mmCIF file of C-alpha atoms in Angstrom:
data_model
loop_
_atom_site.group_PDB
_atom_site.id
_atom_site.type_symbol
_atom_site.label_atom_id
_atom_site.label_comp_id
_atom_site.label_asym_id
_atom_site.label_seq_id
_atom_site.Cartn_x
_atom_site.Cartn_y
_atom_site.Cartn_z
ATOM 1 C CA MET A 1 -16.689 -35.022 -10.391
ATOM 2 C CA SER A 2 -13.914 -33.247 -8.522
ATOM 3 C CA ARG A 3 -15.290 -31.193 -5.498
ATOM 4 C CA ILE A 4 -13.746 -27.681 -4.654
ATOM 5 C CA LYS A 5 -12.366 -27.748 -0.723
ATOM 6 C CA LEU A 6 -12.546 -24.697 0.950
ATOM 7 C CA LYS A 7 -10.858 -23.257 4.129
ATOM 8 C CA TYR A 8 -13.253 -22.923 7.072
ATOM 9 C CA VAL A 9 -16.204 -23.959 4.331
ATOM 10 C CA ASP A 10 -18.418 -26.943 5.645
ATOM 11 C CA SER A 11 -22.115 -27.951 4.692
ATOM 12 C CA PHE A 12 -25.329 -29.651 5.532
ATOM 13 C CA THR A 13 -28.523 -30.854 4.212
ATOM 14 C CA ASP A 14 -31.292 -28.528 5.248
ATOM 15 C CA ARG A 15 -34.745 -30.185 5.690
ATOM 16 C CA TYR A 16 -36.225 -29.568 2.187
ATOM 17 C CA GLY A 17 -33.356 -31.631 1.020
ATOM 18 C CA VAL A 18 -31.138 -28.271 -0.101
ATOM 19 C CA ARG A 19 -27.490 -28.243 0.406
ATOM 20 C CA ARG A 20 -26.503 -25.379 2.436
ATOM 21 C CA PHE A 21 -22.680 -23.737 2.672
ATOM 22 C CA TYR A 22 -21.432 -21.883 5.513
ATOM 23 C CA PHE A 23 -18.202 -20.056 6.509
ATOM 24 C CA ARG A 24 -16.960 -20.388 10.366
ATOM 25 C CA ARG A 25 -13.340 -20.010 10.703
ATOM 26 C CA THR A 26 -13.596 -21.336 14.828
ATOM 27 C CA LYS A 27 -16.464 -22.974 16.423
ATOM 28 C CA LYS A 28 -16.708 -19.560 18.665
ATOM 29 C CA ASP A 29 -17.658 -17.671 15.340
ATOM 30 C CA LYS A 30 -21.178 -17.515 14.134
ATOM 31 C CA ARG A 31 -21.751 -19.338 10.896
ATOM 32 C CA ILE A 32 -21.852 -17.306 7.894
ATOM 33 C CA MET A 33 -23.617 -18.512 5.204
ATOM 34 C CA LEU A 34 -22.587 -18.406 1.620
ATOM 35 C CA PRO A 35 -24.872 -18.283 -1.294
ATOM 36 C CA GLY A 36 -24.850 -20.508 -4.458
ATOM 37 C CA LEU A 37 -22.424 -23.570 -5.141
ATOM 38 C CA PRO A 38 -19.062 -23.759 -4.014
ATOM 39 C CA GLY A 39 -16.801 -22.231 -7.657
ATOM 40 C CA SER A 40 -19.623 -20.284 -8.311
ATOM 41 C CA ASP A 41 -18.568 -16.243 -8.544
ATOM 42 C CA ASP A 42 -21.361 -15.153 -5.858
ATOM 43 C CA PHE A 43 -20.525 -18.231 -4.176
ATOM 44 C CA MET A 44 -16.445 -17.474 -4.278
ATOM 45 C CA SER A 45 -17.315 -13.654 -3.797
ATOM 46 C CA ALA A 46 -18.826 -13.964 -0.387
ATOM 47 C CA TYR A 47 -16.385 -16.457 0.597
ATOM 48 C CA GLN A 48 -12.889 -14.150 -0.035
ATOM 49 C CA LEU A 49 -15.367 -10.916 1.983
ATOM 50 C CA ALA A 50 -16.246 -13.741 4.828
ATOM 51 C CA LEU A 51 -11.615 -14.912 4.495
ATOM 52 C CA ASP A 52 -11.114 -10.765 4.866
ATOM 53 C CA GLY A 53 -13.309 -10.176 8.016
ATOM 54 C CA GLN A 54 -15.753 -7.927 6.411
ATOM 55 C CA PRO A 55 -19.863 -8.511 6.321
ATOM 56 C CA PRO A 56 -21.505 -10.862 3.872
ATOM 57 C CA ILE A 57 -22.479 -9.029 0.677
ATOM 58 C CA ALA A 58 -26.340 -9.927 1.498
ATOM 59 C CA ARG A 59 -26.569 -7.053 4.135
ATOM 60 C CA THR A 60 -25.127 -4.577 1.898
ATOM 61 C CA LYS A 61 -27.604 -1.927 0.915
ATOM 62 C CA GLU A 62 -26.395 -0.740 -1.930
ATOM 63 C CA GLY A 63 -22.485 -0.869 -2.158
ATOM 64 C CA SER A 64 -22.227 -4.191 -3.633
ATOM 65 C CA PRO A 65 -23.183 -6.129 -6.906
ATOM 66 C CA ALA A 66 -24.406 -8.585 -5.533
ATOM 67 C CA ALA A 67 -26.889 -6.652 -3.498
ATOM 68 C CA ARG A 68 -28.672 -5.841 -7.005
ATOM 69 C CA GLU A 69 -30.137 -7.144 -9.957
ATOM 70 C CA VAL A 70 -26.536 -8.169 -11.897
ATOM 71 C CA VAL A 71 -27.073 -7.902 -15.849
ATOM 72 C CA PRO A 72 -25.359 -9.884 -18.006
ATOM 73 C CA CYS A 73 -21.764 -8.698 -19.228
ATOM 74 C CA SER A 74 -22.306 -5.533 -17.383
ATOM 75 C CA PHE A 75 -19.959 -3.502 -14.544
ATOM 76 C CA ASP A 76 -21.832 -5.339 -11.357
ATOM 77 C CA ALA A 77 -20.688 -8.824 -13.441
ATOM 78 C CA LEU A 78 -17.655 -7.829 -14.149
ATOM 79 C CA VAL A 79 -16.646 -6.828 -10.489
ATOM 80 C CA LEU A 80 -18.192 -10.324 -9.218
ATOM 81 C CA ARG A 81 -16.106 -12.501 -11.578
ATOM 82 C CA TYR A 82 -12.978 -10.412 -10.955
ATOM 83 C CA PHE A 83 -13.570 -10.381 -6.881
ATOM 84 C CA ALA A 84 -13.667 -14.603 -7.284
ATOM 85 C CA SER A 85 -10.347 -14.209 -10.205
ATOM 86 C CA PRO A 86 -7.057 -15.688 -9.318
ATOM 87 C CA GLU A 87 -5.994 -12.534 -10.010
ATOM 88 C CA PHE A 88 -7.857 -10.758 -7.508
ATOM 89 C CA LEU A 89 -7.458 -13.745 -4.894
ATOM 90 C CA ALA A 90 -4.052 -14.245 -5.058
ATOM 91 C CA LEU A 91 -3.456 -10.268 -3.569
ATOM 92 C CA LYS A 92 -2.349 -10.139 -0.229
ATOM 93 C CA THR A 93 -5.539 -9.312 2.329
ATOM 94 C CA PRO A 94 -4.954 -5.452 2.868
ATOM 95 C CA THR A 95 -4.957 -4.909 -0.851
ATOM 96 C CA ARG A 96 -7.768 -6.992 -1.634
ATOM 97 C CA LYS A 97 -9.492 -5.254 1.331
ATOM 98 C CA ALA A 98 -8.314 -1.682 0.107
ATOM 99 C CA TYR A 99 -9.400 -3.071 -4.044
ATOM 100 C CA ARG A 100 -12.927 -4.358 -2.806
ATOM 101 C CA LEU A 101 -14.105 -1.063 -1.294
ATOM 102 C CA ALA A 102 -12.485 1.273 -4.168
ATOM 103 C CA ILE A 103 -14.119 -0.791 -7.072
ATOM 104 C CA GLU A 104 -17.306 -1.159 -5.246
ATOM 105 C CA ARG A 105 -17.031 2.849 -4.559
ATOM 106 C CA ILE A 106 -16.607 3.831 -8.021
ATOM 107 C CA VAL A 107 -19.326 1.476 -9.548
ATOM 108 C CA ARG A 108 -21.893 2.855 -7.155
ATOM 109 C CA ASP A 109 -20.728 6.520 -7.327
ATOM 110 C CA ASP A 110 -20.537 6.768 -11.062
ATOM 111 C CA LYS A 111 -23.501 4.294 -11.340
ATOM 112 C CA ILE A 112 -22.152 2.036 -14.295
ATOM 113 C CA GLY A 113 -22.933 -1.207 -12.014
ATOM 114 C CA PRO A 114 -26.431 -1.633 -14.733
ATOM 115 C CA LEU A 115 -23.554 -0.639 -17.706
ATOM 116 C CA LYS A 116 -22.447 -3.201 -20.173
ATOM 117 C CA VAL A 117 -18.927 -3.573 -20.202
ATOM 118 C CA ALA A 118 -18.531 -2.999 -23.964
ATOM 119 C CA ASP A 119 -20.595 -0.146 -23.977
ATOM 120 C CA PHE A 120 -17.791 1.783 -22.229
ATOM 121 C CA ARG A 121 -16.177 4.276 -23.725
ATOM 122 C CA ARG A 122 -13.393 6.808 -23.054
ATOM 123 C CA GLU A 123 -16.064 9.454 -22.682
ATOM 124 C CA HIS A 124 -17.619 7.799 -19.401
ATOM 125 C CA LEU A 125 -13.331 7.691 -18.253
ATOM 126 C CA LYS A 126 -12.738 10.971 -18.903
ATOM 127 C CA ALA A 127 -16.203 12.595 -17.263
ATOM 128 C CA MET A 128 -15.486 9.978 -14.249
ATOM 129 C CA MET A 129 -11.629 11.882 -14.253
ATOM 130 C CA ALA A 130 -12.767 14.944 -14.192
ATOM 131 C CA LYS A 131 -15.398 14.894 -12.003
ATOM 132 C CA ARG A 132 -12.360 14.238 -9.096
ATOM 133 C CA ALA A 133 -10.627 16.634 -10.352
ATOM 134 C CA GLU A 134 -10.073 18.647 -7.323
ATOM 135 C CA THR A 135 -8.750 15.629 -5.684
ATOM 136 C CA PRO A 136 -6.239 14.000 -8.437
ATOM 137 C CA SER A 137 -5.264 10.946 -5.968
ATOM 138 C CA SER A 138 -8.538 9.716 -6.232
ATOM 139 C CA ALA A 139 -8.787 10.827 -10.120
ATOM 140 C CA ASN A 140 -5.407 8.793 -10.645
ATOM 141 C CA ASP A 141 -7.115 5.885 -8.700
ATOM 142 C CA THR A 142 -9.979 5.619 -10.349
ATOM 143 C CA LEU A 143 -8.455 5.248 -13.548
ATOM 144 C CA LYS A 144 -5.728 2.745 -11.808
ATOM 145 C CA LYS A 145 -8.770 0.482 -10.412
ATOM 146 C CA LEU A 146 -10.655 0.343 -14.425
ATOM 147 C CA ARG A 147 -7.884 -0.132 -15.755
ATOM 148 C CA ILE A 148 -7.390 -3.121 -13.839
ATOM 149 C CA LEU A 149 -10.899 -3.861 -14.442
ATOM 150 C CA LEU A 150 -10.967 -3.377 -17.674
ATOM 151 C CA LYS A 151 -8.011 -5.443 -18.348
ATOM 152 C CA PHE A 152 -9.684 -8.083 -17.122
ATOM 153 C CA ALA A 153 -12.855 -7.924 -19.080
ATOM 154 C CA ILE A 154 -10.282 -8.366 -22.199
ATOM 155 C CA ASP A 155 -8.544 -11.578 -20.623
ATOM 156 C CA ILE A 156 -12.263 -12.839 -20.866
ATOM 157 C CA SER A 157 -13.423 -11.960 -23.607
ATOM 158 C CA TRP A 158 -16.185 -8.925 -22.365
ATOM 159 C CA ARG A 159 -14.375 -6.326 -24.503
ATOM 160 C CA ARG A 160 -11.246 -5.942 -27.322
ATOM 161 C CA ASP A 161 -10.041 -2.492 -26.595
ATOM 162 C CA ASP A 162 -8.851 -0.690 -23.604
ATOM 163 C CA PRO A 163 -10.395 2.746 -23.440
ATOM 164 C CA THR A 164 -7.815 3.529 -20.389
ATOM 165 C CA ILE A 165 -4.528 3.119 -22.929
ATOM 166 C CA GLY A 166 -2.962 6.605 -23.387
ATOM 167 C CA MET A 167 -5.427 8.399 -20.688
ATOM 168 C CA LYS A 168 -2.599 10.591 -18.319
ATOM 169 C CA LYS A 169 -2.698 10.953 -14.521
ATOM 170 C CA PHE A 170 -3.703 14.273 -12.981
ATOM 171 C CA ALA A 171 -0.168 15.758 -11.262
ATOM 172 C CA GLU A 172 -0.478 15.490 -7.402
ATOM 173 C CA GLY A 173 1.302 17.164 -4.989
ATOM 174 C CA GLU A 174 4.643 15.567 -3.723
ATOM 175 C CA HIS A 175 5.377 14.449 -0.311
ATOM 176 C CA HIS A 176 7.748 17.063 1.533
ATOM 177 C CA THR A 177 11.754 15.949 1.927
ATOM 178 C CA TRP A 178 12.536 16.310 5.088
ATOM 179 C CA THR A 179 15.714 18.864 5.192
ATOM 180 C CA GLU A 180 18.828 18.306 7.876
ATOM 181 C CA GLU A 181 17.474 21.674 9.385
ATOM 182 C CA GLU A 182 13.885 19.646 10.073
ATOM 183 C CA ILE A 183 15.843 16.025 11.186
ATOM 184 C CA ALA A 184 18.138 18.044 13.494
ATOM 185 C CA LEU A 185 14.657 19.930 15.471
ATOM 186 C CA PHE A 186 13.027 16.346 15.337
ATOM 187 C CA GLU A 187 15.900 15.014 17.288
ATOM 188 C CA GLU A 188 16.081 17.666 19.594
ATOM 189 C CA ARG A 189 13.008 17.351 20.584
ATOM 190 C CA TRP A 190 12.956 13.605 21.261
ATOM 191 C CA PRO A 191 16.929 12.442 22.441
ATOM 192 C CA LEU A 192 18.214 9.090 22.205
ATOM 193 C CA GLY A 193 16.586 6.382 23.851
ATOM 194 C CA THR A 194 12.766 7.662 22.978
ATOM 195 C CA LEU A 195 10.984 5.506 20.810
ATOM 196 C CA GLN A 196 10.376 8.356 18.682
ATOM 197 C CA ARG A 197 13.821 8.977 18.351
ATOM 198 C CA THR A 198 14.821 5.488 17.445
ATOM 199 C CA ALA A 199 11.772 5.218 15.168
ATOM 200 C CA LEU A 200 13.422 8.012 13.375
ATOM 201 C CA ALA A 201 16.559 6.276 12.963
ATOM 202 C CA LEU A 202 15.145 3.277 11.407
ATOM 203 C CA LEU A 203 13.318 5.011 9.157
ATOM 204 C CA LEU A 204 16.018 7.688 8.069
ATOM 205 C CA TYR A 205 18.769 4.926 7.762
ATOM 206 C CA THR A 206 16.564 1.811 6.216
ATOM 207 C CA GLY A 207 14.528 3.474 3.656
ATOM 208 C CA GLN A 208 11.676 1.889 4.276
ATOM 209 C CA ARG A 209 7.583 2.791 4.710
ATOM 210 C CA VAL A 210 5.952 3.339 8.220
ATOM 211 C CA SER A 211 3.923 0.016 7.446
ATOM 212 C CA ASP A 212 7.828 -2.016 6.985
ATOM 213 C CA VAL A 213 9.229 -0.244 9.842
ATOM 214 C CA ALA A 214 6.215 -0.970 12.446
ATOM 215 C CA GLY A 215 6.690 -4.410 11.412
ATOM 216 C CA MET A 216 10.400 -5.064 12.124
ATOM 217 C CA SER A 217 11.681 -7.375 14.209
ATOM 218 C CA TRP A 218 14.868 -8.709 15.562
ATOM 219 C CA LYS A 219 14.164 -12.145 14.827
ATOM 220 C CA ASP A 220 14.571 -10.523 11.373
ATOM 221 C CA VAL A 221 18.328 -9.169 12.199
ATOM 222 C CA ASN A 222 21.153 -11.973 11.083
ATOM 223 C CA GLN A 223 23.516 -13.636 13.534
ATOM 224 C CA GLU A 224 26.443 -10.600 13.052
ATOM 225 C CA GLY A 225 23.390 -8.318 13.621
ATOM 226 C CA THR A 226 24.923 -6.475 10.519
ATOM 227 C CA ALA A 227 21.543 -6.635 8.227
ATOM 228 C CA ILE A 228 18.278 -7.100 8.707
ATOM 229 C CA HIS A 229 15.425 -8.486 6.166
ATOM 230 C CA VAL A 230 12.907 -6.712 5.230
ATOM 231 C CA THR A 231 9.556 -8.218 3.377
ATOM 232 C CA GLN A 232 8.119 -4.994 2.370
ATOM 233 C CA ASP A 233 4.464 -5.316 2.848
ATOM 234 C CA LYS A 234 3.090 -2.740 -0.186
ATOM 235 C CA THR A 235 5.223 -4.800 -2.724
ATOM 236 C CA GLY A 236 6.195 -8.021 -1.316
ATOM 237 C CA THR A 237 9.740 -7.296 -2.214
ATOM 238 C CA LYS A 238 12.733 -9.076 -0.213
ATOM 239 C CA LEU A 239 15.187 -7.005 0.907
ATOM 240 C CA TRP A 240 18.647 -7.412 2.952
ATOM 241 C CA ILE A 241 19.577 -4.062 4.409
ATOM 242 C CA PRO A 242 22.853 -3.309 6.224
ATOM 243 C CA ILE A 243 22.685 -1.733 9.624
ATOM 244 C CA HIS A 244 24.403 1.611 9.708
ATOM 245 C CA ALA A 245 27.130 2.102 12.552
ATOM 246 C CA ASP A 246 24.641 5.382 13.437
ATOM 247 C CA LEU A 247 21.196 3.225 13.532
ATOM 248 C CA MET A 248 23.115 0.218 15.435
ATOM 249 C CA SER A 249 24.381 3.177 17.970
ATOM 250 C CA GLN A 250 20.952 4.765 18.602
ATOM 251 C CA LEU A 251 19.072 1.170 18.610
ATOM 252 C CA ASN A 252 21.644 0.555 21.499
ATOM 253 C CA GLU A 253 19.915 3.259 23.499
ATOM 254 C CA TRP A 254 16.488 1.926 22.883
ATOM 255 C CA PRO A 255 15.998 -1.331 25.552
ATOM 256 C CA ARG A 256 14.737 -4.260 24.140
ATOM 257 C CA HIS A 257 11.172 -5.878 25.443
ATOM 258 C CA SER A 258 11.544 -9.577 27.182
ATOM 259 C CA ALA A 259 7.711 -9.761 25.873
ATOM 260 C CA THR A 260 8.413 -8.860 22.229
ATOM 261 C CA ASP A 261 10.676 -9.633 19.466
ATOM 262 C CA ALA A 262 9.585 -5.956 17.866
ATOM 263 C CA MET A 263 11.972 -3.322 17.440
ATOM 264 C CA LEU A 264 9.322 -0.705 18.095
ATOM 265 C CA TYR A 265 6.590 -1.471 20.942
ATOM 266 C CA THR A 266 4.085 0.491 22.781
ATOM 267 C CA GLU A 267 3.632 1.610 26.395
ATOM 268 C CA TYR A 268 1.521 -1.801 26.705
ATOM 269 C CA GLY A 269 4.978 -3.816 25.299
ATOM 270 C CA LYS A 270 3.099 -5.205 22.324
ATOM 271 C CA PRO A 271 4.228 -4.759 18.373
ATOM 272 C CA PHE A 272 2.915 -1.557 16.249
ATOM 273 C CA THR A 273 0.252 -1.815 13.939
ATOM 274 C CA ALA A 274 0.965 0.340 10.773
ATOM 275 C CA LYS A 275 -1.830 2.536 11.434
ATOM 276 C CA GLY A 276 -1.011 2.778 15.206
ATOM 277 C CA PHE A 277 2.761 3.767 14.343
ATOM 278 C CA GLY A 278 1.621 6.443 11.669
ATOM 279 C CA ASN A 279 0.010 8.016 14.286
ATOM 280 C CA LYS A 280 2.179 7.993 17.024
ATOM 281 C CA MET A 281 4.988 9.331 14.472
ATOM 282 C CA ALA A 282 2.445 11.841 13.414
ATOM 283 C CA ASP A 283 2.326 12.976 17.159
ATOM 284 C CA ALA A 284 5.664 13.038 17.409
ATOM 285 C CA ILE A 285 6.202 15.513 14.575
ATOM 286 C CA GLU A 286 3.585 17.830 15.969
ATOM 287 C CA ALA A 287 5.145 17.736 19.058
ATOM 288 C CA ALA A 288 8.351 18.745 17.573
ATOM 289 C CA LYS A 289 6.870 21.627 16.154
ATOM 290 C CA LEU A 290 7.803 20.737 12.182
ATOM 291 C CA PRO A 291 6.188 22.520 9.600
ATOM 292 C CA GLU A 292 2.833 21.194 8.672
ATOM 293 C CA GLU A 293 4.488 19.424 5.190
ATOM 294 C CA CYS A 294 6.875 17.111 7.085
ATOM 295 C CA VAL A 295 5.174 13.864 7.315
ATOM 296 C CA SER A 296 6.482 10.178 7.874
ATOM 297 C CA HIS A 297 6.605 9.242 4.383
ATOM 298 C CA GLY A 298 8.983 12.378 3.880
ATOM 299 C CA ILE A 299 12.060 10.408 6.100
ATOM 300 C CA ARG A 300 11.898 8.025 3.157
ATOM 301 C CA LYS A 301 12.947 10.668 0.921
ATOM 302 C CA ALA A 302 15.121 12.250 3.337
ATOM 303 C CA ALA A 303 16.871 8.820 3.114
ATOM 304 C CA SER A 304 16.862 8.852 -0.663
ATOM 305 C CA ARG A 305 17.934 12.404 -0.736
ATOM 306 C CA ARG A 306 20.980 11.442 1.927
ATOM 307 C CA LEU A 307 22.031 8.363 -0.107
ATOM 308 C CA ALA A 308 22.325 10.482 -3.469
ATOM 309 C CA GLU A 309 24.303 13.145 -1.768
ATOM 310 C CA ALA A 310 26.789 10.409 -0.410
ATOM 311 C CA GLY A 311 26.470 9.499 -4.364
ATOM 312 C CA CYS A 312 25.098 6.544 -4.236
ATOM 313 C CA THR A 313 23.498 5.557 -8.527
ATOM 314 C CA ALA A 314 20.186 5.462 -8.733
ATOM 315 C CA HIS A 315 20.489 1.401 -8.345
ATOM 316 C CA GLU A 316 22.274 1.453 -5.394
ATOM 317 C CA ILE A 317 19.734 3.596 -3.758
ATOM 318 C CA ALA A 318 16.731 1.083 -5.335
ATOM 319 C CA SER A 319 18.641 -1.565 -3.926
ATOM 320 C CA ILE A 320 17.646 -0.306 0.093
ATOM 321 C CA THR A 321 14.323 1.196 -0.552
ATOM 322 C CA GLY A 322 13.138 -1.591 -2.833
ATOM 323 C CA HIS A 323 11.704 0.582 -5.810
ATOM 324 C CA LYS A 324 10.684 -0.951 -8.728
ATOM 325 C CA SER A 325 11.347 2.293 -10.825
ATOM 326 C CA LEU A 326 14.065 4.232 -11.388
ATOM 327 C CA ALA A 327 12.269 7.323 -12.018
ATOM 328 C CA GLU A 328 10.521 7.212 -8.657
ATOM 329 C CA VAL A 329 14.209 7.213 -7.074
ATOM 330 C CA GLU A 330 15.429 9.951 -9.688
ATOM 331 C CA ARG A 331 12.499 11.754 -8.901
ATOM 332 C CA TYR A 332 13.338 11.736 -4.994
ATOM 333 C CA THR A 333 16.794 12.630 -5.588
ATOM 334 C CA LYS A 334 16.217 15.317 -8.049
ATOM 335 C CA ALA A 335 17.471 18.210 -6.143
ATOM 336 C CA ALA A 336 20.509 16.463 -5.030
ATOM 337 C CA SER A 337 21.769 15.092 -7.968
ATOM 338 C CA GLN A 338 20.978 18.579 -9.796
ATOM 339 C CA GLN A 339 23.297 20.209 -6.993
ATOM 340 C CA MET A 340 26.387 17.333 -7.370
ATOM 341 C CA LEU A 341 26.042 17.794 -11.172
ATOM 342 C CA SER A 342 26.196 21.465 -11.334
ATOM 343 C CA GLN A 343 29.334 21.449 -8.664
ATOM 344 C CA ALA A 344 30.981 19.190 -10.325
ATOM 345 C CA GLY A 345 30.416 20.973 -13.801
ATOM 346 C CA ILE A 346 31.508 24.164 -12.572
ATOM 347 C CA ALA A 347 34.575 22.389 -11.586
ATOM 348 C CA LYS A 348 35.496 21.278 -14.741
ATOM 349 C CA LEU A 349 35.901 24.546 -15.771
ATOM 350 C CA ARG A 350 39.514 25.971 -16.077
ATOM 351 C CA ALA A 351 39.748 28.652 -13.962
ATOM 352 C CA LYS A 352 40.883 32.237 -16.025
ATOM 353 C CA VAL A 353 43.409 34.317 -14.587
ATOM 354 C CA VAL A 354 41.966 37.628 -14.813
ATOM 355 C CA PRO A 355 44.099 40.862 -15.070
ATOM 356 C CA ASN A 356 44.050 43.649 -12.324
ATOM 357 C CA SER A 357 42.293 46.718 -14.013
ATOM 358 C CA VAL A 358 44.498 49.505 -14.727
ATOM 359 C CA SER A 359 43.714 52.457 -12.935
#
């Protein structure tokens, strides 16, 4: 019989002869007891929580299905199986944390834990979406997480159909795309050589998300200094992005720190976290007295707009921004494309000579 070897897991036999398993990353850490046997749903769910640095599920009063009596083939049971599945474990740690919190919140708030998965109907889903109608992003995320769970339920033969198929998402407000005037206002407030100006240049000339720019390092620049390699935090997409001459000139105004290879660093010489960098940009935008709709993500959209205005195709833009969907790129650059097409269309009309009016 083969044994399951799991990192940071050890065991001992207690005085009653029962084999106990626990998680401990280092000898300085406290032991975290793991329920059941390695490979079981409860064990693997608790193990994954420990790996993610979250409190053991046994401490949860009602947020986790593991703290309730689990009805067979219910949503509680499905969630436990999903959290222990290869599909879930293959996700990146930040994604696993976000998915776990969102799924447990949905199951708790909508009280569907004891509900048999096979009894879940489209009417249930519609009611859950309607409940969140005033916050479309929350409603759409609920739909997304339920679609993941129900697809998993089909894979393990707990139901045959997917009631989320054909369910439309709610319309969400789009992030405002920064205009050239707004970019100029930011640059006027933050001159060359400042952290804020350098951050803007990286966001604007690479078209990346805040989380990816926060993690950029000089180690990722090729030997010629002409391109930077990026692995997107959200999607895992690997990109090779040429460094624009204007970006390089602005990077040259920002001193490198001897204690870190990070392109952007805090006042203490430490690399930024994604959240810390996002907060820093929010403060910089506010200090520049830009309109409230100007947020950091709008700079990524401005980068796409600039590329579109330069005549780049959707494929060329996606090769830089890393978008998987060309439709998303086209949505970002819709205004620029309309302007260019209208100009090209008018230019193709042959001019007519209008005779002077006869007096």
